C-alpha positions as protocol buffer text, in pm:
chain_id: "A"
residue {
  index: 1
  type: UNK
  ca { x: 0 y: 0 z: 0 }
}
residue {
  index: 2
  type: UNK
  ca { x: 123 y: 333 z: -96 }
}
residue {
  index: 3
  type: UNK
  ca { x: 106 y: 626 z: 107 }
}
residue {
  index: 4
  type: UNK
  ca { x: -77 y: 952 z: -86 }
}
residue {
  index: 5
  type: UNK
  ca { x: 21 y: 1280 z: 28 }
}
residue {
  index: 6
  type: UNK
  ca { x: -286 y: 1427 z: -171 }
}
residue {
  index: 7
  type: UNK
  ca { x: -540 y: 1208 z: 17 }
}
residue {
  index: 8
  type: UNK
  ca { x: -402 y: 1292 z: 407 }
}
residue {
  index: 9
  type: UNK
  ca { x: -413 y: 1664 z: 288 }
}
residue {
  index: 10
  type: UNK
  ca { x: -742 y: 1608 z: 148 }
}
residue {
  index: 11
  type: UNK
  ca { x: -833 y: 1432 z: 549 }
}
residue {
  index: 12
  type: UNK
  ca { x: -686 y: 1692 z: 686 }
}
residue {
  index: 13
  type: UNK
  ca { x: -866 y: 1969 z: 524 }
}
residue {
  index: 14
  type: UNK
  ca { x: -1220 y: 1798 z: 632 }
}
residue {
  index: 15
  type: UNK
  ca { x: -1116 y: 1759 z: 966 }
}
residue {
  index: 16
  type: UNK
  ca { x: -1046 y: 2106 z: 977 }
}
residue {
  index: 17
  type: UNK
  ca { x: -1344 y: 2199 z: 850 }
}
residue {
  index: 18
  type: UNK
  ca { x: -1553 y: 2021 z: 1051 }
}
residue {
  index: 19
  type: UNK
  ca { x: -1321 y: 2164 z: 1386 }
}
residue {
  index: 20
  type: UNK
  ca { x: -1412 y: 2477 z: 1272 }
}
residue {
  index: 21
  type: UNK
  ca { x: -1775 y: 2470 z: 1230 }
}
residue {
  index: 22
  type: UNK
  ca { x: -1794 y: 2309 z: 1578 }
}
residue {
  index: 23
  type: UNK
  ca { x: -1633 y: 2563 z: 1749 }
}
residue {
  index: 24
  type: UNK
  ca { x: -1826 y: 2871 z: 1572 }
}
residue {
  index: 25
  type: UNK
  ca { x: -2128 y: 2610 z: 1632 }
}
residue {
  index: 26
  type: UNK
  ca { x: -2040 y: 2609 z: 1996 }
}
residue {
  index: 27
  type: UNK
  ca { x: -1936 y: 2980 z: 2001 }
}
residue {
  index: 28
  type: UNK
  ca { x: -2277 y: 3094 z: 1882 }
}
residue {
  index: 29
  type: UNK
  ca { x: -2482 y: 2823 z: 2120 }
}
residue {
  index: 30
  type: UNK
  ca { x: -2342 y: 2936 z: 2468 }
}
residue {
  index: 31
  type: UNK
  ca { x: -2540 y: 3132 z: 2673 }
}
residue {
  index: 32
  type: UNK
  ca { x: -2205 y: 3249 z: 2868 }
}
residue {
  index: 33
  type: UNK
  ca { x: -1912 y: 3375 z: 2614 }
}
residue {
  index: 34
  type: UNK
  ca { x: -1584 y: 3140 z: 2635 }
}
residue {
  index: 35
  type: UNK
  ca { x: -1268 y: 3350 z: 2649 }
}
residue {
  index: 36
  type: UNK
  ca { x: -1072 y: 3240 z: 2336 }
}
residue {
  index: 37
  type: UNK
  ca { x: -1360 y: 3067 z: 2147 }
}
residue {
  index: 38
  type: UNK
  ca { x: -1320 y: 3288 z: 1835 }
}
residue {
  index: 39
  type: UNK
  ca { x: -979 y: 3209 z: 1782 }
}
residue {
  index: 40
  type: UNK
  ca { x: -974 y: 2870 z: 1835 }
}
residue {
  index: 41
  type: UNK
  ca { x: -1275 y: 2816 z: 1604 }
}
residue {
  index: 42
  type: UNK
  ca { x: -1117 y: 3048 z: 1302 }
}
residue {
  index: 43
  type: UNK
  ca { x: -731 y: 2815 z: 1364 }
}
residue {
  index: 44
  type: UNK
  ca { x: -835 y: 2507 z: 1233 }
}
residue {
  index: 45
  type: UNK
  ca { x: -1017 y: 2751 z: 953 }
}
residue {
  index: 46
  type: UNK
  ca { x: -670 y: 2928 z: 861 }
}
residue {
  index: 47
  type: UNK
  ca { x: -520 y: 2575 z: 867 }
}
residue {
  index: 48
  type: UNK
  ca { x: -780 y: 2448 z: 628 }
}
residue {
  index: 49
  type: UNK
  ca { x: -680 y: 2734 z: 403 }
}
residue {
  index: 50
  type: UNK
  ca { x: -318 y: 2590 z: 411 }
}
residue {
  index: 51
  type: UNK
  ca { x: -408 y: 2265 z: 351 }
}
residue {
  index: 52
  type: UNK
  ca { x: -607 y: 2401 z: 48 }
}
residue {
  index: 53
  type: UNK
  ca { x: -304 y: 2572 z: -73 }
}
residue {
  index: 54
  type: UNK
  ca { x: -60 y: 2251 z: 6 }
}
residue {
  index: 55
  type: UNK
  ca { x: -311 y: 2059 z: -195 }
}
residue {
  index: 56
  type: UNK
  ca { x: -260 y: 2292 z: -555 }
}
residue {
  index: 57
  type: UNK
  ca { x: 84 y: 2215 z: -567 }
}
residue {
  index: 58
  type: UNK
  ca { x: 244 y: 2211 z: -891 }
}
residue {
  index: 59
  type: UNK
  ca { x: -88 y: 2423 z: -999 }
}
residue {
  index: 60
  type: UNK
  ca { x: -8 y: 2738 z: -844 }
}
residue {
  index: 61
  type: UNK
  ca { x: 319 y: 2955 z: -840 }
}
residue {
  index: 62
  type: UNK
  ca { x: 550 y: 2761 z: -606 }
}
residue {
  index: 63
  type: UNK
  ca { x: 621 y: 3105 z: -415 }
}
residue {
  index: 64
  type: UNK
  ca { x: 259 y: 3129 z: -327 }
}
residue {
  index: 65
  type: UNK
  ca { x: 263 y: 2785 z: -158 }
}
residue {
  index: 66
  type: UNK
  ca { x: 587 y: 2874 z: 37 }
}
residue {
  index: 67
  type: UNK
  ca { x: 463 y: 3156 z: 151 }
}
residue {
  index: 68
  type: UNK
  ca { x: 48 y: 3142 z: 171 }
}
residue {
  index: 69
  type: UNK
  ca { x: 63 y: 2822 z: 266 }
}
residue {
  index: 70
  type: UNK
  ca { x: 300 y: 2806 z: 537 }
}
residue {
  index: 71
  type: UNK
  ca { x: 219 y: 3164 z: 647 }
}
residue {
  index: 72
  type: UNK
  ca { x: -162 y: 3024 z: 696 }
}
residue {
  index: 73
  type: UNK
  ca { x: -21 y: 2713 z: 875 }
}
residue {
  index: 74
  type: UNK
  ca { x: 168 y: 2972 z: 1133 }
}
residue {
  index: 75
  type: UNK
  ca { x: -92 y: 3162 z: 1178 }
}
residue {
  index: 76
  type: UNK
  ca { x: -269 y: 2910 z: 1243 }
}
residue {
  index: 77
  type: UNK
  ca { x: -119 y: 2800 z: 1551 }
}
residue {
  index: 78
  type: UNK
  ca { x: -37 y: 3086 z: 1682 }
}
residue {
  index: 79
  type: UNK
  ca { x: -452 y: 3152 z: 1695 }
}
residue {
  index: 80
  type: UNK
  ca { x: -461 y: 2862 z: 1899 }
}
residue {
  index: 81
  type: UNK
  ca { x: -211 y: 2968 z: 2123 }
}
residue {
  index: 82
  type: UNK
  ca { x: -400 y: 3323 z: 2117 }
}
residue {
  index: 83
  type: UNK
  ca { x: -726 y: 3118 z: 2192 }
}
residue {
  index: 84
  type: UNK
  ca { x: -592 y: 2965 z: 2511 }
}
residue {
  index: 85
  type: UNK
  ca { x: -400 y: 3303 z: 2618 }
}
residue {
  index: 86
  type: UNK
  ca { x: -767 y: 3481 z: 2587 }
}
residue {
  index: 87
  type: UNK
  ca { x: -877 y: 3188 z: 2795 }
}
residue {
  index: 88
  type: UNK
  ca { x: -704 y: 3162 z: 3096 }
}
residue {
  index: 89
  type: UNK
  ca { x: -699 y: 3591 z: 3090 }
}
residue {
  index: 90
  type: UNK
  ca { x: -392 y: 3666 z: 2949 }
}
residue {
  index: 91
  type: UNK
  ca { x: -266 y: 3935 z: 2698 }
}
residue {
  index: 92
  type: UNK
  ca { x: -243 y: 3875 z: 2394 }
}
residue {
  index: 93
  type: UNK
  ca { x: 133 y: 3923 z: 2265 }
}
residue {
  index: 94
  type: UNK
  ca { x: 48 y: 4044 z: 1903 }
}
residue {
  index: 95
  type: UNK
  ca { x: 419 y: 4228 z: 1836 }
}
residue {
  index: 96
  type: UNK
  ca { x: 601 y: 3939 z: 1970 }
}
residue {
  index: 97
  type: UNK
  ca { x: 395 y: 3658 z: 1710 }
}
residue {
  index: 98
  type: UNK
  ca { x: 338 y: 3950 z: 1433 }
}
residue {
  index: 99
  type: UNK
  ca { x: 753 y: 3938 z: 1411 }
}
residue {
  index: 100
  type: UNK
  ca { x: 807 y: 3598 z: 1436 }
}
residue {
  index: 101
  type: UNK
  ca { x: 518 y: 3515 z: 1140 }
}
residue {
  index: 102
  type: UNK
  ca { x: 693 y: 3826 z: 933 }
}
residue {
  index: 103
  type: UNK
  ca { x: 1073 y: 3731 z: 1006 }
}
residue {
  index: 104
  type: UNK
  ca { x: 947 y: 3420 z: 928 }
}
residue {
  index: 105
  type: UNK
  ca { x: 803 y: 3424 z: 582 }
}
residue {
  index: 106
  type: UNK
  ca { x: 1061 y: 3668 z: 508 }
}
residue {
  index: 107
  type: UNK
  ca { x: 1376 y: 3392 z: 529 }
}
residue {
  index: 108
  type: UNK
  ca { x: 1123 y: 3192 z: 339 }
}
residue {
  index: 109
  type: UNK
  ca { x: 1085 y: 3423 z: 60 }
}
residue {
  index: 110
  type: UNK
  ca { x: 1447 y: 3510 z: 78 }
}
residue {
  index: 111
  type: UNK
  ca { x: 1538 y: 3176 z: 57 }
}
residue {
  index: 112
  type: UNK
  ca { x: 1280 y: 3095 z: -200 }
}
residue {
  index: 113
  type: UNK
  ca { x: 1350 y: 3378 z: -453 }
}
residue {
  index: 114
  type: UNK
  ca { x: 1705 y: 3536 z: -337 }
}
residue {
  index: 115
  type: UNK
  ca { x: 1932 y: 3237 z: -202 }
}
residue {
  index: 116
  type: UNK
  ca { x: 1715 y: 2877 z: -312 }
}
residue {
  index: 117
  type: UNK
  ca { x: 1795 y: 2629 z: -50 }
}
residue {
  index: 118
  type: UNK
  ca { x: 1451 y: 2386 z: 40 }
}
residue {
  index: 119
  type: UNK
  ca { x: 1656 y: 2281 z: 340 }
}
residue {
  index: 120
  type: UNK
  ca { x: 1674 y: 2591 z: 473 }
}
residue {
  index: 121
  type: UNK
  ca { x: 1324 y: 2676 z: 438 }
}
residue {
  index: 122
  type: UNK
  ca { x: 1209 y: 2323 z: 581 }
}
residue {
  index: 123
  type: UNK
  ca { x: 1414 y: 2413 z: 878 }
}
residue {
  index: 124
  type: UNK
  ca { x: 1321 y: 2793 z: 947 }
}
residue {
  index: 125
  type: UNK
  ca { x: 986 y: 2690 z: 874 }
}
residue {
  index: 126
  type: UNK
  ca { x: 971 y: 2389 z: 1103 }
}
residue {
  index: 127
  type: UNK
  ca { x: 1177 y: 2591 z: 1376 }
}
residue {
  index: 128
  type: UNK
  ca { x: 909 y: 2882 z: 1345 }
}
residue {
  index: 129
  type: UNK
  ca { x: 604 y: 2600 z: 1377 }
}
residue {
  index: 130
  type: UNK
  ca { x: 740 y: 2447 z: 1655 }
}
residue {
  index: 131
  type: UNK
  ca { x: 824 y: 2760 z: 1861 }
}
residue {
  index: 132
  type: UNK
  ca { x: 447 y: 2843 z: 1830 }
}
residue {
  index: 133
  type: UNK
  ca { x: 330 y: 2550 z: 1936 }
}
residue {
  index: 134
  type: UNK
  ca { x: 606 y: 2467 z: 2209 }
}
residue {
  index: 135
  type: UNK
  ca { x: 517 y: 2831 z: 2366 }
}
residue {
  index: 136
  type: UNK
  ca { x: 136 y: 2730 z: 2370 }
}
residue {
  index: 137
  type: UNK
  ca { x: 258 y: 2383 z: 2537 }
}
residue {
  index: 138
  type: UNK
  ca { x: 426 y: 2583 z: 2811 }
}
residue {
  index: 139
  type: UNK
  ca { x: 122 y: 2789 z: 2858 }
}
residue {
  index: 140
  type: UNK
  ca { x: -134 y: 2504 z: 2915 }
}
residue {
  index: 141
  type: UNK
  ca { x: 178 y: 2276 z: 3124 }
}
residue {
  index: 142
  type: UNK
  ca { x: 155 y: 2624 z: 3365 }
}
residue {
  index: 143
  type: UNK
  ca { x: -224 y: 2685 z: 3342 }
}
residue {
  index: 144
  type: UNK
  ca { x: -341 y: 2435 z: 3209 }
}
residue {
  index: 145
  type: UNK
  ca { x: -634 y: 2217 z: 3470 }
}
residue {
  index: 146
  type: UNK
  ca { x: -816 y: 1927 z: 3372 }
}
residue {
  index: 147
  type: UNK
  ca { x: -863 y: 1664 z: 3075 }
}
residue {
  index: 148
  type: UNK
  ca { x: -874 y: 1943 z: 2817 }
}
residue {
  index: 149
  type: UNK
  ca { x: -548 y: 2102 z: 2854 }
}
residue {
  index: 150
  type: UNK
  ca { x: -413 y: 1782 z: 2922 }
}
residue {
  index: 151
  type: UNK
  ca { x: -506 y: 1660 z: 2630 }
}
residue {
  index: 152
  type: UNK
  ca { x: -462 y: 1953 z: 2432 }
}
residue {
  index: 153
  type: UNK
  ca { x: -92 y: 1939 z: 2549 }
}
């Protein structure tokens, strides 16, 4: 059995769909507000749009899938990690993310357009990704109560 790229994007784009629509679902239902709701329903929303963009390989510009795609996929988490922030009461550190996701995507277009080297951009990329998420793992390991955040981390 082969393993198709095209059909786990394809997966992961549904799941992300239907993550979405829960949360908005759940957002507009609740007769209290939930601190953080909004952005954790629109992250799995941005990832979908990533997905979508990962999925037209080879049929769009490759520069728009290094940088729409994984600039969508960053945002992405870091509107989880807003999400919980807005949760548990905390402020929201736009500069600090805003200059990551822009010195980000530009070393990806730099190394894209100016100075081509995939490996680079795997690793700034993958470097960027996993600073957003590892900083959202610290927040729920420090706030984080219960079987949610648990599982969430």
């Amino acid at each position: 059995m082969d393993f198709d790229l095209r059909t786990l994007n394809a997966i992961s784009g549904l799941l992300n769909i239907a993550m979405g629509l829960v949360l908005f679902g759940m957002r507009q239902s609740l007769r209290q507000p939930v601190g953080g709701m909004g952005w954790w329903a629109g992250a799995p929303l941005l990832c979908l749009g990533s997905t979508l963009l990962y999925g037209l390989d080879g049929r769009l510009p490759a520069g728009a899938l290094v940088l729409g795609a994984n600039g969508l996929l960053l945002a992405g988490a870091i509107f989880f990690y807003f999400g919980s922030l807005a949760y548990y009461g905390q402020r929201l550190p736009w500069v600090r993310q805003l200059l990551l996701g822009l010195a980000t995507l530009g070393a990806l277009a730099w190394f894209f357009w100016v100075w081509p080297d995939y490996r680079l951009r795997v690793a700034i990329f993958t470097t960027a990704l996993a600073s957003a998420v590892l900083v959202h793992a610290h927040l729920l390991w420090r706030r984080g109560r219960g079987f949610a955040a648990g599982f969430t981390l």
